XYZ file of C-alpha atoms in Angstrom:
423
model
C 104.403 34.354 111.273
C 105.560 30.739 110.064
C 108.003 30.475 107.170
C 106.953 27.588 104.828
C 107.301 27.022 101.177
C 104.145 26.270 99.168
C 104.274 22.524 99.429
C 104.895 22.170 102.872
C 102.368 22.049 105.835
C 101.500 25.630 106.876
C 101.751 25.108 110.510
C 104.851 25.380 112.705
C 106.039 21.779 113.132
C 108.018 22.646 116.104
C 104.816 24.534 117.912
C 107.087 27.134 118.715
C 105.394 29.779 116.432
C 108.682 30.046 114.305
C 111.660 32.714 114.408
C 110.043 36.218 115.286
C 112.484 37.559 112.483
C 110.940 35.392 110.053
C 108.296 36.295 107.603
C 106.044 34.524 105.466
C 103.045 34.921 103.663
C 100.198 32.744 103.632
C 98.803 31.022 100.164
C 96.834 33.473 98.131
C 94.042 30.413 97.354
C 93.935 31.326 93.726
C 94.271 29.034 90.761
C 97.583 27.549 90.176
C 98.708 28.158 86.698
C 99.042 25.384 84.454
C 102.777 24.636 85.161
C 102.169 21.024 85.960
C 103.486 19.189 82.667
C 101.990 15.751 82.107
C 105.216 14.437 80.478
C 107.846 15.265 78.224
C 106.009 15.214 75.078
C 103.469 17.555 76.715
C 106.239 20.283 76.894
C 107.122 19.660 73.587
C 103.621 20.522 72.551
C 103.023 23.346 74.587
C 106.181 24.975 73.392
C 105.598 24.225 69.791
C 102.315 25.941 70.195
C 104.413 28.826 71.705
C 106.325 29.028 68.601
C 109.468 27.438 70.458
C 110.573 24.069 68.797
C 112.098 22.094 71.626
C 114.118 19.016 71.223
C 113.903 16.072 73.327
C 116.618 16.879 75.503
C 115.554 20.390 76.158
C 112.113 19.326 76.936
C 113.251 16.870 79.242
C 115.244 19.025 80.952
C 112.189 21.650 81.459
C 109.847 18.358 82.853
C 112.268 17.395 85.384
C 112.534 21.345 86.790
C 108.561 21.102 87.117
C 108.684 17.965 89.293
C 112.175 18.338 90.921
C 111.369 21.934 91.974
C 115.319 22.781 90.753
C 116.408 25.783 88.567
C 117.693 24.987 85.233
C 120.974 26.310 84.069
C 121.947 26.999 80.186
C 125.191 27.746 78.829
C 125.849 28.280 75.139
C 126.826 30.757 72.700
C 124.632 33.888 72.079
C 121.421 33.273 69.965
C 120.306 29.431 70.271
C 117.378 30.394 72.329
C 118.181 30.454 76.150
C 116.434 33.808 77.026
C 113.488 32.802 74.726
C 113.179 29.603 76.609
C 112.300 31.372 80.104
C 109.929 33.741 78.270
C 107.955 30.747 76.455
C 108.035 28.917 79.872
C 106.484 31.975 81.559
C 103.933 32.027 78.830
C 102.980 28.238 78.588
C 102.853 28.137 82.394
C 100.541 31.146 82.771
C 102.971 32.847 84.914
C 104.469 36.178 85.393
C 108.401 36.564 83.880
C 110.816 38.378 86.133
C 114.119 39.378 84.488
C 117.450 40.329 85.718
C 119.788 41.180 83.326
C 123.253 40.825 84.504
C 126.445 43.127 83.829
C 129.719 43.873 85.241
C 129.974 45.346 88.821
C 126.359 44.580 89.422
C 125.860 44.412 93.007
C 123.059 43.307 95.280
C 121.111 46.644 95.102
C 120.015 46.064 91.675
C 119.617 42.191 92.385
C 117.997 41.632 95.639
C 116.485 44.823 97.343
C 117.575 48.377 98.420
C 115.865 50.924 100.868
C 113.841 53.826 99.551
C 115.957 56.719 101.299
C 113.945 59.029 99.317
C 110.433 57.776 101.097
C 112.144 57.518 104.350
C 113.537 60.825 104.538
C 109.933 62.017 103.552
C 108.450 60.247 106.230
C 111.045 61.802 108.707
C 110.111 65.217 107.494
C 105.954 64.867 107.762
C 106.678 63.143 111.128
C 109.203 65.850 112.414
C 106.929 67.138 115.087
C 105.701 63.309 116.187
C 109.701 62.942 116.708
C 110.027 66.457 118.693
C 107.597 64.749 121.013
C 109.008 61.464 121.469
C 112.494 63.225 122.539
C 110.838 66.463 124.365
C 111.429 64.871 127.768
C 115.077 64.024 127.134
C 117.795 65.861 128.699
C 120.633 64.939 126.744
C 121.470 64.158 123.156
C 122.558 60.611 124.197
C 119.203 60.218 125.846
C 117.603 61.552 122.425
C 119.224 59.399 120.255
C 118.763 56.297 122.266
C 114.979 57.249 122.470
C 115.123 57.552 118.469
C 117.105 54.620 117.798
C 114.376 52.381 119.881
C 111.999 53.584 116.975
C 114.387 52.814 114.043
C 112.596 49.575 113.243
C 109.723 51.703 111.754
C 111.923 53.053 109.101
C 113.388 49.540 108.236
C 110.133 47.950 107.468
C 108.809 46.490 104.656
C 106.995 49.657 103.952
C 110.316 50.927 103.002
C 111.725 48.206 101.123
C 112.234 48.376 97.442
C 112.568 44.864 96.064
C 114.589 43.962 92.824
C 114.160 40.760 90.850
C 115.125 38.605 93.387
C 113.253 39.456 96.148
C 110.398 40.197 93.918
C 110.484 36.506 92.910
C 110.406 35.247 96.148
C 107.793 37.803 97.640
C 105.208 37.424 94.625
C 101.631 36.333 96.094
C 101.754 34.497 92.353
C 103.867 32.116 90.761
C 106.423 33.743 88.641
C 109.284 32.538 86.272
C 112.464 34.389 86.818
C 115.223 34.864 84.546
C 118.706 35.441 85.440
C 120.131 36.320 82.160
C 123.511 36.185 80.968
C 124.775 35.413 84.689
C 128.698 35.005 83.433
C 128.766 38.607 82.378
C 128.440 39.574 86.411
C 131.162 39.511 88.973
C 131.431 35.996 91.084
C 130.196 38.172 94.158
C 126.563 38.145 92.514
C 126.780 34.415 92.332
C 127.090 34.357 96.048
C 123.847 36.440 96.520
C 122.097 33.711 94.156
C 123.250 30.565 96.179
C 120.392 31.079 98.735
C 117.785 31.771 96.504
C 118.858 28.874 94.317
C 119.062 26.231 97.355
C 116.541 27.269 99.340
C 114.299 29.797 97.534
C 114.598 32.466 100.022
C 116.433 35.818 100.600
C 117.514 37.345 103.685
C 117.192 41.090 104.659
C 119.496 41.053 107.540
C 117.343 44.321 109.280
C 114.111 42.809 108.959
C 114.364 38.693 108.807
C 114.272 36.035 105.900
C 111.629 35.767 103.155
C 110.966 32.391 101.889
C 108.699 31.897 98.941
C 105.204 30.840 99.288
C 105.220 30.025 95.493
C 108.186 28.458 94.594
C 109.597 30.289 91.267
C 110.820 28.677 88.491
C 114.490 29.947 87.977
C 116.173 29.861 84.565
C 119.583 31.163 84.440
C 121.883 31.464 81.127
C 125.445 31.922 80.303
C 127.140 32.550 77.309
C 130.174 30.793 78.691
C 132.280 34.213 78.906
C 133.695 32.650 82.332
C 133.422 29.128 83.951
C 130.702 29.666 86.740
C 131.076 28.374 90.177
C 131.118 24.805 91.331
C 128.376 25.981 94.113
C 126.268 27.733 91.921
C 125.944 25.047 89.145
C 125.342 21.959 91.584
C 122.440 23.613 92.787
C 121.014 23.481 88.631
C 119.840 21.294 86.101
C 122.697 21.828 83.754
C 122.201 22.044 80.026
C 124.475 23.033 77.255
C 122.817 24.740 74.455
C 124.419 24.545 70.760
C 123.244 25.499 67.424
C 120.549 23.064 66.197
C 121.085 20.563 63.249
C 120.073 22.174 59.618
C 116.487 20.535 59.449
C 115.586 21.434 63.155
C 116.832 24.978 62.009
C 114.913 25.172 58.863
C 111.778 24.023 60.833
C 112.617 27.170 63.092
C 112.819 29.584 60.203
C 109.645 27.877 58.839
C 107.638 28.523 61.801
C 108.609 32.346 61.848
C 106.737 32.776 58.459
C 109.227 34.794 57.350
C 107.856 34.654 53.582
C 111.183 32.852 52.459
C 110.379 29.930 50.143
C 111.376 26.692 51.795
C 113.678 26.041 48.927
C 115.532 29.475 49.535
C 115.107 28.738 52.981
C 116.982 25.578 53.112
C 119.773 27.146 50.969
C 120.128 29.979 53.551
C 120.126 27.631 56.496
C 123.160 25.951 55.086
C 124.687 29.270 54.069
C 124.587 30.185 57.535
C 125.879 26.933 58.853
C 129.010 27.915 56.670
C 129.389 31.378 58.074
C 129.523 29.589 61.480
C 132.390 27.551 60.429
C 134.121 30.798 59.810
C 136.571 32.102 62.495
C 134.281 34.877 63.389
C 134.390 37.019 66.286
C 130.582 36.373 66.395
C 129.043 33.693 64.886
C 125.321 34.261 63.134
C 122.570 33.502 65.593
C 119.453 31.778 65.029
C 117.085 34.992 65.580
C 119.747 36.508 62.821
C 119.209 33.980 60.496
C 115.441 34.736 60.943
C 115.852 38.256 60.226
C 118.235 37.570 57.316
C 115.504 35.092 55.910
C 112.758 38.129 56.283
C 115.341 40.698 54.782
C 115.700 38.418 51.377
C 111.838 37.891 51.533
C 111.371 41.985 51.723
C 113.628 42.382 49.117
C 111.816 40.044 46.741
C 114.968 37.363 46.231
C 114.201 34.530 43.846
C 117.552 33.057 44.232
C 120.295 33.222 46.586
C 123.526 34.983 44.297
C 126.429 36.033 46.381
C 125.677 39.421 45.536
C 122.113 39.588 47.280
C 123.724 37.778 49.992
C 127.094 40.078 50.537
C 124.345 43.295 50.134
C 122.634 42.143 53.370
C 125.158 40.141 54.944
C 125.433 42.664 57.555
C 121.993 41.659 59.154
C 123.997 38.746 60.249
C 127.235 39.915 60.967
C 127.903 42.560 63.285
C 131.769 43.123 62.903
C 133.605 44.775 60.141
C 136.520 42.213 59.928
C 133.720 39.376 60.208
C 131.880 41.125 57.511
C 135.076 41.153 55.346
C 135.611 37.378 55.935
C 131.785 36.460 55.527
C 131.932 38.276 51.967
C 134.710 36.577 50.934
C 133.285 33.338 51.903
C 130.100 33.762 50.665
C 130.593 32.788 46.757
C 132.079 29.684 48.008
C 129.088 28.948 50.048
C 126.683 29.443 47.520
C 128.345 27.550 44.792
C 131.615 25.604 45.724
C 132.801 25.734 42.288
C 132.251 29.383 41.556
C 135.109 32.040 40.869
C 135.020 35.074 43.401
C 134.553 38.388 41.688
C 137.152 40.655 42.042
C 134.907 43.520 43.758
C 134.228 40.950 46.570
C 137.511 40.557 47.071
C 138.298 43.878 47.531
C 135.057 44.596 49.982
C 136.020 46.840 52.722
C 139.417 47.718 52.171
C 138.924 51.271 50.995
C 136.081 52.287 53.256
C 138.497 53.259 55.894
C 137.532 50.708 58.549
C 141.517 50.577 59.628
C 141.600 46.895 59.330
C 145.169 45.734 60.370
C 147.795 43.919 58.424
C 146.491 40.348 60.110
C 142.776 41.164 59.334
C 142.399 38.808 56.792
C 144.447 36.015 57.898
C 141.779 33.213 58.413
C 143.843 31.501 60.817
C 143.999 28.285 58.962
C 145.456 25.728 61.324
C 144.280 22.839 59.432
C 141.150 22.227 61.878
C 137.567 21.195 60.843
C 135.323 23.864 61.058
C 133.444 21.816 63.577
C 136.383 21.505 65.778
C 137.179 24.796 65.011
C 133.813 26.049 66.026
C 133.848 24.014 69.421
C 137.173 26.074 70.232
C 135.604 28.994 69.887
C 132.856 27.934 72.529
C 135.731 27.243 75.333
C 135.486 29.914 78.222
C 138.154 31.965 78.282
C 138.417 32.220 74.440
C 138.610 35.799 74.088
C 141.131 38.254 74.947
C 140.815 39.939 78.128
C 139.196 43.356 76.580
C 136.379 41.428 74.665
C 133.648 41.181 77.059
C 135.215 44.091 79.157
C 137.540 42.921 81.919
C 138.339 45.184 84.655
C 140.703 47.823 83.847
C 140.431 46.933 79.981
C 139.152 49.384 77.254
C 136.661 48.507 74.279
C 136.840 50.168 70.933
C 135.044 52.781 72.286
C 137.480 53.573 75.050
C 135.123 53.113 77.782
C 136.231 51.027 80.680
C 134.752 47.329 80.706
C 131.659 46.505 78.673
C 129.160 48.394 81.114
C 130.460 51.340 83.633
C 129.449 51.406 87.185
C 128.568 54.485 85.806
C 126.081 53.146 82.964
C 125.024 50.574 85.868
C 124.076 53.226 87.928
C 121.727 55.010 85.714
C 120.458 52.286 84.297
C 118.880 50.256 87.655
C 119.000 52.915 90.277
C 115.859 54.565 91.341
C 115.916 57.982 90.050
C 115.631 61.171 92.200
C 115.255 59.191 95.254
C 111.780 57.726 94.080
C 112.315 54.419 94.933
C 110.457 52.632 91.635
C 111.407 49.888 90.149
C 112.980 49.882 86.641
C 111.927 46.236 85.914
């Protein structure tokens, strides 16, 4: 078989029939999904119809991806819509979404492929009699091993190949959207594995050959900026940095989700959330958390945003105890800059046994503006080495790293040797 991408001619231009170790799939001949955007405005309209409000810059990047056939790399803080963009892209183009969730210590067996050893063993047992016939007339062990070795390609064929998301995206008979989520959490070795796919839309399997995509996947990579990505990976992608939207757009996003909160209160809530993001928090409130807060307040029947009801529900958007203390202390000022802070809000959290250190309430007032503080927190390497689970570090639970190798094995490897995909 010859190897080709969908846009190229099916015939082998050299007339040689191609590399015998190369694999290809002929086009399915089915209807292609509607992934050809007319223009940038078409992207904005179709995404809006699917509930995703894309700005001009983001829509332009998506349009260029569809025309240039290049992957998109989205970088920015958590919760600004990077992952949701890939989901919406799959929805509006009619493609299947394949997702690779990255984590520390990940290797190619959870990203590319692995061999279904259980199935290989089962076939060996079933074919034991036939194997006996193959070596029946051999007189030495070396001769028997040589005879069996000549048949080993039978057990290292596509029949026993267990594809993972990267290989599955290439082998898919239908066009897909491939989401490589939080690639910055994985080790640099995984970036090297990705390079071949990102540049040539192909995956090499040493025992078999090279799989080249018939239908070029639309690839979206996301990063939360916990570390710098390699230049080799970045230059293969259309790069876009996403940040929290301006207040008018964030209000439009909240309104589009039908939270049940009135427009007046939603507008006030947006300003309060934006004020919380200006604080020196370990994790700033995301857009999705702001939506959850609006829904929470609507469920509670809030007819005004008082510091008391916001303090009672602040845990919806603030996820760490120290952050919660800082947020609650700031809420009265955010609600009304002239308000006096009640004593019970000042003392919140001090007697709950959370173990705050002596510097937990030091807000780090260095004279920087809130915008400068926010920008500084989005720089790679801004956190301590144990924040995201650096090798050899310990998190609050005493476990090593963000996800231990054991957890990764349990989450991603097949159980009982069944070889079934966990994706």
